[in-house]
C-alpha atoms as one frame of an Amber mdcrd trajectory, in Angstrom:
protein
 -29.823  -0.480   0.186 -27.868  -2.046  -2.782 -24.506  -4.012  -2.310 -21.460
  -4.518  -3.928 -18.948  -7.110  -4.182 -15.054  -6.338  -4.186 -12.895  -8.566
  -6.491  -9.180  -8.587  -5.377  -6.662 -10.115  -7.718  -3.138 -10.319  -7.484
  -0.423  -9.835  -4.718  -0.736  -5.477  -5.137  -4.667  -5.927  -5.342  -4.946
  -8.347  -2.137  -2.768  -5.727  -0.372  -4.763  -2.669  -0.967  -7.845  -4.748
  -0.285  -6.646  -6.319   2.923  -6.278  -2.513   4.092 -10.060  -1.327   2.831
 -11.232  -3.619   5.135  -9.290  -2.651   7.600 -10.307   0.493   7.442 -13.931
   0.484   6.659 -14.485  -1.788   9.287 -12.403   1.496  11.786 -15.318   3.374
  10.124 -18.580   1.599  10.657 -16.741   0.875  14.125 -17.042   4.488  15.370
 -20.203   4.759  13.846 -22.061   2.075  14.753 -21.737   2.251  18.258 -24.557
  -0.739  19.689 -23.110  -3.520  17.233 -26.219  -3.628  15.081 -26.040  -4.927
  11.797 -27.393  -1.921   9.726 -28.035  -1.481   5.729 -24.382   0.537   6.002
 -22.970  -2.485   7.171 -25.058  -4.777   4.605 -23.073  -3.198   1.501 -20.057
  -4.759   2.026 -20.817  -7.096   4.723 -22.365  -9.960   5.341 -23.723 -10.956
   8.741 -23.606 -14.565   9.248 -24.335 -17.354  12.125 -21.335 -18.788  12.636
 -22.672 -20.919  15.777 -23.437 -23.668  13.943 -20.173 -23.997  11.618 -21.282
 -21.577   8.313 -24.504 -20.701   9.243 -27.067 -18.757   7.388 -26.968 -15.082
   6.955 -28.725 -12.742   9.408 -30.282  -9.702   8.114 -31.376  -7.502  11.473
 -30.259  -7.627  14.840 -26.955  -7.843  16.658 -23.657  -8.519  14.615 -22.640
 -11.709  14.947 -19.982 -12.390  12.254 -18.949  -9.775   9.766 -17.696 -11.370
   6.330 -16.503  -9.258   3.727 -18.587  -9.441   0.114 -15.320 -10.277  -1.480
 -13.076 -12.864  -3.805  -9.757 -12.824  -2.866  -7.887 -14.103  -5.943  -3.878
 -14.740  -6.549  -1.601 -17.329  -8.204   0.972 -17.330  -5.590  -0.454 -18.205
  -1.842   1.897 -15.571   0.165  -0.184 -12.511   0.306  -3.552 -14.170   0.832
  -1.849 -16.572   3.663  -0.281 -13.898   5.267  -3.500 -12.014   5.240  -5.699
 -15.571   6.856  -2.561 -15.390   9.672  -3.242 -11.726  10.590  -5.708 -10.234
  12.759  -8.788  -9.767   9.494  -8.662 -13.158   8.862 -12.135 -13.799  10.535
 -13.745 -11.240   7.877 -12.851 -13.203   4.590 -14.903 -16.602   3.800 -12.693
 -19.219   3.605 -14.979 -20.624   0.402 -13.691 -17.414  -1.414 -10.294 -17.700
  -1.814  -8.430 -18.594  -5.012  -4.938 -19.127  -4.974  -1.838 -21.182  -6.837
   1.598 -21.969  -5.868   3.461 -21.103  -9.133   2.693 -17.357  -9.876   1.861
 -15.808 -13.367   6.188 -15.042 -13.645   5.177 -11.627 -14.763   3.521 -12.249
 -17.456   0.384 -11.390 -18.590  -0.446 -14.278 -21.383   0.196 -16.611 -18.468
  -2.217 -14.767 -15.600  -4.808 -14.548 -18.946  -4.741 -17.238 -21.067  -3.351
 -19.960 -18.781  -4.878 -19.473 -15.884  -7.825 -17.686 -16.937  -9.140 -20.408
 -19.104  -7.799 -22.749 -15.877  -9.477 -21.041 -13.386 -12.759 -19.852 -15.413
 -14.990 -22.320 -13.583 -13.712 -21.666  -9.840 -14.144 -17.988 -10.282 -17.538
 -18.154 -12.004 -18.998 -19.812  -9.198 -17.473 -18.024  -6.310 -18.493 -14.500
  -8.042 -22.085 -16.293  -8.150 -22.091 -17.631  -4.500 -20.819 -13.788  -3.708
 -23.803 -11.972  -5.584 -26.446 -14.822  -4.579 -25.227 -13.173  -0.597 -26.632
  -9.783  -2.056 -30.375  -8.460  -2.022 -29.728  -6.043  -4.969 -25.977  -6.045
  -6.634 -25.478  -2.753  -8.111 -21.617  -2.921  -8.371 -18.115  -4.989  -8.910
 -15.379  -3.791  -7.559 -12.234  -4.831  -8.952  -8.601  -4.221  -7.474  -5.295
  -4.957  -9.564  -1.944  -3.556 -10.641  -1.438  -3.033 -14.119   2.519  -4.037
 -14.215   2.298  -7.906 -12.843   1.433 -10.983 -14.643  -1.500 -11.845 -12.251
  -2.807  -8.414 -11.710  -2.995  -7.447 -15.229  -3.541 -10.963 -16.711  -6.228
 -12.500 -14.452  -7.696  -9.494 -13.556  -8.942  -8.654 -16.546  -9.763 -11.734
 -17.650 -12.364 -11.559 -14.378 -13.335  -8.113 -15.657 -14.399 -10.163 -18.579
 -15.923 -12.773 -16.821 -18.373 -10.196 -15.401 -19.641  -8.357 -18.304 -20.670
 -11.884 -19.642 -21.960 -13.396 -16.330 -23.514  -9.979 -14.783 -23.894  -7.475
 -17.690 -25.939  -5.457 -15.646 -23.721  -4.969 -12.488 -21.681  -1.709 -12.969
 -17.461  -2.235 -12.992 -15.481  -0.045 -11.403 -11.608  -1.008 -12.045  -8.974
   0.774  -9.618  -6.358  -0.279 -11.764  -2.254   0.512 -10.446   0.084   1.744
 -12.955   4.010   1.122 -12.852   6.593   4.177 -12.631   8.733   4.388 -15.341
  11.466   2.636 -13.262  10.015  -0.333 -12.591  12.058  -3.588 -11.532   9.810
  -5.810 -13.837  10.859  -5.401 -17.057   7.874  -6.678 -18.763   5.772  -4.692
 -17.482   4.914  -2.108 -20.645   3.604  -5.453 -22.448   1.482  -6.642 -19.290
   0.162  -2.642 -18.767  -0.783  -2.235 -22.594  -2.421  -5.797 -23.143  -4.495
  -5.144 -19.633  -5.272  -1.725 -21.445  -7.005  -3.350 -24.214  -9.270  -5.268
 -21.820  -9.915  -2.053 -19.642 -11.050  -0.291 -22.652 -13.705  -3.174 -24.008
 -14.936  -4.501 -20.672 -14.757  -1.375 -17.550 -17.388   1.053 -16.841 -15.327
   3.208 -14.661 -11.353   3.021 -14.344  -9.363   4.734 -11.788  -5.573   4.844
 -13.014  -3.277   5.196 -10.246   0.296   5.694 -10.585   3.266   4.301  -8.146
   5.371   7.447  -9.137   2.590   9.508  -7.737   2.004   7.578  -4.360   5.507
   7.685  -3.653   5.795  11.320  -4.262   2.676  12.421  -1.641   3.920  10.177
   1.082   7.625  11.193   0.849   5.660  15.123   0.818   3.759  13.521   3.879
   6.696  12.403   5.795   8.385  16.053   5.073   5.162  17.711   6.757   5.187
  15.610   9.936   9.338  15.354  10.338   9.604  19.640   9.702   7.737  20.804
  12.417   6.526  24.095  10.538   2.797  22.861  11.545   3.288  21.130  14.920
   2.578  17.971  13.151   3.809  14.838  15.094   3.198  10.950  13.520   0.981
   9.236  15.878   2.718   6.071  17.296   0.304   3.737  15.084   1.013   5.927
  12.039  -0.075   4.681   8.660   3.934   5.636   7.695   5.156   3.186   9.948
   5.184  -1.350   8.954   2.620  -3.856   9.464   5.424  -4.753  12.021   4.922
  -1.330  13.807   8.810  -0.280  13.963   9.265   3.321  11.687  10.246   2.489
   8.297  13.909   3.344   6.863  14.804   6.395   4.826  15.581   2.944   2.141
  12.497   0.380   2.437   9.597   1.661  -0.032   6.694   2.658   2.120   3.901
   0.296   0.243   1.876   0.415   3.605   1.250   4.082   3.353   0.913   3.617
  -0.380  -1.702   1.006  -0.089  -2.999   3.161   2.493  -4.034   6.077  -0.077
  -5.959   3.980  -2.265  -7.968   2.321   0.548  -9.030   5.802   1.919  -9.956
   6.786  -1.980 -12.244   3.607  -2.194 -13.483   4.593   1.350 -14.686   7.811
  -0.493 -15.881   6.610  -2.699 -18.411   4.171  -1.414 -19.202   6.853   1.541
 -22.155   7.402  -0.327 -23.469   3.560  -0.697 -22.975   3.443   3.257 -23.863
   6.012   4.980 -26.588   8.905   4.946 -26.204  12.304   3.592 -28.302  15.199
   2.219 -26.648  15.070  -1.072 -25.930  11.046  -1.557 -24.117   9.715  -5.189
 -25.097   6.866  -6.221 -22.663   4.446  -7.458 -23.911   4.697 -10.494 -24.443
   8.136 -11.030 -20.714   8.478 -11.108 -20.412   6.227 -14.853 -23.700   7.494
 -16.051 -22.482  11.232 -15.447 -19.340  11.427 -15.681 -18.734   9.277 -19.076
 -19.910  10.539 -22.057 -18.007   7.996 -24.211 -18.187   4.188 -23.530 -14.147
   4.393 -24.212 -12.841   7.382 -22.333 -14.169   6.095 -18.528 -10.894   7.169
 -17.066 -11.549   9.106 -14.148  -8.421  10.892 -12.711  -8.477  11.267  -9.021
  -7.718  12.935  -5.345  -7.817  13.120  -2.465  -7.409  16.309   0.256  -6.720
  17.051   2.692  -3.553  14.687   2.077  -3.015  14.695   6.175  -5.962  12.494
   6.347  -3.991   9.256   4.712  -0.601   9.372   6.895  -2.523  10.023  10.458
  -0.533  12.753  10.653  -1.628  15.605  13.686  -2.190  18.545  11.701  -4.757
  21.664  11.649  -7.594  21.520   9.357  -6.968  23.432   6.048  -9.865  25.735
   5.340 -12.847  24.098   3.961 -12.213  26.378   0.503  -8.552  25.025  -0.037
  -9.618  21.539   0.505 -11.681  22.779  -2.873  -8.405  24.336  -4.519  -5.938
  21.528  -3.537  -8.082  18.941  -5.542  -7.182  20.441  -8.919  -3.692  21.020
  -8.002  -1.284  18.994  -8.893   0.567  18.040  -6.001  -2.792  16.066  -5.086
  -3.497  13.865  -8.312  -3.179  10.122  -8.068  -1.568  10.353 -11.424   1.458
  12.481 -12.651  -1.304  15.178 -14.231  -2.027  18.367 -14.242  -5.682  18.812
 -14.610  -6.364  22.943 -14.729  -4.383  22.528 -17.897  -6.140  19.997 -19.704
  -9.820  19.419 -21.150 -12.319  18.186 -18.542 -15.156  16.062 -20.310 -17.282
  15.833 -16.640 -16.026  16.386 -12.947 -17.529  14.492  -9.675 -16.936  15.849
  -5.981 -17.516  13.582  -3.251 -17.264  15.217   0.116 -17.542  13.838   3.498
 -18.428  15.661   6.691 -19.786  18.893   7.916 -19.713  20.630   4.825 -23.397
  22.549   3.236 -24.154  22.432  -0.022 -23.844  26.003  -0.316 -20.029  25.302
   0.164 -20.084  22.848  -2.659 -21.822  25.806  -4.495 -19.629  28.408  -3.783
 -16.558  26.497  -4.169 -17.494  25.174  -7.704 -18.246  28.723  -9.246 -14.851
  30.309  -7.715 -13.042  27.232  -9.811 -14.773  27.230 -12.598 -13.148  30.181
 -14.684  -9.625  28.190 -14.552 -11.169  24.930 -15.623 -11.369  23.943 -19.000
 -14.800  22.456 -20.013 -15.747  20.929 -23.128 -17.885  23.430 -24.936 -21.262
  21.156 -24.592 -20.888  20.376 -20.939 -20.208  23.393 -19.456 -22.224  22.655
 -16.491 -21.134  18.892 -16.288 -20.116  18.575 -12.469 -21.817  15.636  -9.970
 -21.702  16.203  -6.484 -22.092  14.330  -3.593 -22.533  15.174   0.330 -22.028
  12.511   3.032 -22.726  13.302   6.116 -19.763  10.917   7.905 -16.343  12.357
   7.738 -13.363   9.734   7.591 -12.381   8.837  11.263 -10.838  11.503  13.344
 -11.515  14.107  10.875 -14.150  17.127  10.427 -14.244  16.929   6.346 -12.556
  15.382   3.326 -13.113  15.465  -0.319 -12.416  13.240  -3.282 -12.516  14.777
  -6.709 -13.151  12.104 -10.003 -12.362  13.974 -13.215 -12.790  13.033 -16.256
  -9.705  14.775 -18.162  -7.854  14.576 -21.206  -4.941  14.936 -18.649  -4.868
  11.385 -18.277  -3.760  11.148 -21.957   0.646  11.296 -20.727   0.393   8.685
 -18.781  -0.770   6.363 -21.448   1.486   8.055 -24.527   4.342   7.158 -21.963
   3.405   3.644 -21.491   3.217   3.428 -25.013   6.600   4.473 -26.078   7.958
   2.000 -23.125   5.935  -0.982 -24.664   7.306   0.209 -28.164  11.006   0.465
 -27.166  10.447  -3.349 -26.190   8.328  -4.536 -29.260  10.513  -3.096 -32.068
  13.023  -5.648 -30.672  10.964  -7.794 -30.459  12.742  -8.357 -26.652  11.086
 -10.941 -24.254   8.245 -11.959 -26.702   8.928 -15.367 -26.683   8.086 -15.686
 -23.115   4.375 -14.535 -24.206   4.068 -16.870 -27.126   4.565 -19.697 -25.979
   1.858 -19.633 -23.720  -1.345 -21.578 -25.499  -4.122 -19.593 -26.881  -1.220
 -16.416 -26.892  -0.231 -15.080 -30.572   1.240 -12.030 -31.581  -1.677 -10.349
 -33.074  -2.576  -9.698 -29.602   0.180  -7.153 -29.204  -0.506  -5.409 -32.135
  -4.381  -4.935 -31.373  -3.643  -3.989 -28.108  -1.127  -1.232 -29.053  -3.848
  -0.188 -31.255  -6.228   0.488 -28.810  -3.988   2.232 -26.520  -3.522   4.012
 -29.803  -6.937   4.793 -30.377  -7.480   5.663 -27.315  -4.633   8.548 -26.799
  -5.863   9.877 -30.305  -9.425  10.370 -29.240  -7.774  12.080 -26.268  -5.864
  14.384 -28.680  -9.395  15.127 -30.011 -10.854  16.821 -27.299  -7.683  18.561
 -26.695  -8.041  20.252 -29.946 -11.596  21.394 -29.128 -10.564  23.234 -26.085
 -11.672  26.654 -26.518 -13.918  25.653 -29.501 -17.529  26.487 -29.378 -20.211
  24.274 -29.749 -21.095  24.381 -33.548 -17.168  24.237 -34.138 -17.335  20.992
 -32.131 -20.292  19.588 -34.198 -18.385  20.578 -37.258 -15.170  18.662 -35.847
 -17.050  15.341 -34.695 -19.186  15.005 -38.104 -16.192  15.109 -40.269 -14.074
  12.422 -37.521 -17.130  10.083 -37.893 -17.196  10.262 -41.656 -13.713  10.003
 -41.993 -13.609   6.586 -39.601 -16.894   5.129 -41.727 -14.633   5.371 -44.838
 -11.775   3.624 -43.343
């Protein structure tokens, strides 16, 4: 069984973290029911012998103490303290903590530059202690927000750190993206610098957008509060505060929010901890589902959506579960996939569901999905056999889909409205090591990026000769330059 390591940075990606753990310990909790220490438990977990003080890790036998396989990293202490005060602090090593008392202020050239190149040493050997805990590494997981200083600065400066230190470990990047009206004003320059480092250094990226969170728990809370199902909020709901009292109509609900992605990294690691007949590997997901070293942004979601607010619903039928992932309503992003180009397509389902289902279900969507014309058959599917808690079935969907290519034209025109003005850039370069050619190559990228985006757009409906035609010519064309 192969392990992986999650790497949260950042007050949003300690957060989201705090509640995977939360959760996935709920999980092995109803599954393991004798308190052994299994290989599920091994792949994020460490057992260890804590009789002694630290003791040394245990590898069969009864659980003794569970410690997560994780660096918990941020530059102001209140998240991760607040996290050692509550009732998980027990599961994080105290040896892998990194924190500061200052913050990055919201800006990225400080969480990169200053304390990246202050920090370097700390988190290289805390990422080594982590994967010398690990019989066979296969993955990092790294957790950050894209609109921060820390998140977006530090975090990808550790996403570096990796590819040098453990080129071989796969890097998947859940990476969350600020709404349009967000209350930190720098955060276009912090999203499209992070970009840059997401596009050179990730193997997989998961964009996830605020706007979009928002928008399915506020549909969430309209489900349970109208009464047209029966649905009732269980008194523990995951829409109430870590205080337990209902939230108001006015307080954002970031507990429900963070809630969402913790169940979509649940899904996605179903497969590296428990059985099933049809089991993804990890790294089946970046080998299939990216064609391009660049374009590794996998949209996702998640159905049904009743499973992340705990709300008391009926099942929907096991074929709309199917049809609700490519709907709208259910993308982690503001997208609209059915409309858009889809490079490769993963579906990761959990429960009692046959492969026949998965069969079925895939050739009823398939005529109103748009495939590139040389991977017509390009879908990866998975079957684990252990539905989320409380629940018959779920299923996540990854995508790989030029309909990701909005979001990042939109965070380009907000990081151009700033940088034509030249607004707030002092802030940036005055911060050693920071100079302004680093703005310009990163809106580059992001420029690149959305143009080999509008590519494959072009080629929908194109056959495969007129494809072959299209990409000779675009690789002659960029030799010349």
């Amino acid at each position: 069984m192969t392990q992986s390591v999650v790497v949260q940075v950042g007050q949003c990606g300690n957060q989201v973290g705090c509640r995977f753990w939360d959760l996935a310990l709920r999980e092995h909790a109803d599954v393991n029911k004798e308190g052994i220490y299994d290989e599920a438990l091994s792949s994020f977990f460490r057992n260890v012998d804590t009789s002694g003080g630290d003791g040394p890790d245990i590898y069969k036998g009864k659980i003794c103490a569970l410690k997560a396989r994780a660096l918990l990293i941020d530059m102001e202490e209140g998240v991760v303290n607040e996290i050692l005060q509550g009732p998980l602090r027990d599961v994080f090593d105290s040896k892998q903590l990194i924190t500061d008392v200052s913050g990055s202020g919201n800006n990225w050239a400080v969480g990169h530059k200053l304390y990246g190149s202050q920090y370097q040493e700390n988190i290289v050997e805390k990422l080594r202690k982590a994967a010398e805990h690990c019989d066979c590494l296969q993955c990092f997981f790294i957790i950050h927000s894209m609109g921060g200083g820390t998140g977006s600065g530090l975090g990808t400066f550790v996403l570096k750190l990796l590819e040098d230190e453990f080129p071989e470990v796969y890097r998947f990047v859940t990476s969350v993206y600020p709404s349009g009206e967000d209350d930190v004003i720098t955060s276009p320059y912090n999203s499209v610098l992070a970009m840059k480092e997401l596009n050179e250094h990730a193997d997989c990226v998961l964009p996830i957008e605020n706007e979009s969170l928002f928008d399915i728990v506020n549909k969430i809370h309209q489900m349970a509060n109208s009464g047209k199902l029966g649905s009732t909020v269980k008194r523990n709901s995951l829409l109430t505060s870590s205080a337990g009292s209902a939230k108001t109509a006015q307080e954002k609900p970031f507990d429900a929010m963070n809630n969402i992605l913790a169940n979509l990294l649940l899904n996605l690691t179903s497969s590296a901890r428990f059985e099933g007949s049809l089991n993804m590997d990890l790294n089946e997901i970046s080998m299939n589902l990216v064609p391009f070293p660049r374009l590794h942004y996998l949209v996702s979601s998640l159905t049904p959506l009743y499973t992340l607010a705990d709300v008391n619903v009926p099942s929907r039928r096991l074929d709309q579960m199917f049809s609700d992932a490519f709907s709208r309503d259910h993308q982690l992003i503001q997208a609209d996939p059915k409309h858009s180009v889809y490079l490769a397509c993963a579906l990761l389902v959990r429960g009692n569901v046959q492969v026949s289902d998965l069969r079925r279900n895939i050739e009823r969507l398939k005529p109103s999905l748009h495939f590139v014309s040389w991977n017509q058959e390009g879908w990866k599917t998975g079957l684990c056999s252990v539905p989320p808690v409380g629940h018959s079935h779920s299923l996540l969907a990854l995508a790989n889909n030029t309909c990701v290519k909005p979001t990042f034209i939109e965070l380009k025109d907000r990081f151009m409205k700033l940088y034509k003005k030249k607004a707030h850039l002092h802030h940036y370069l005055h911060v050693d090591g920071m100079e302004q050619s680093c703005f310009s190559e990163a809106i580059s990228s992001l420029s690149d990026l959305i143009e080999e985006y509008n590519e494959l757009d072009a080629t929908k409906g194109q056959s495969i000769y007129e494809f072959a035609c299209m990409s000779v010519w675009a690789t002659t064309s960029y030799s010349g330059v």
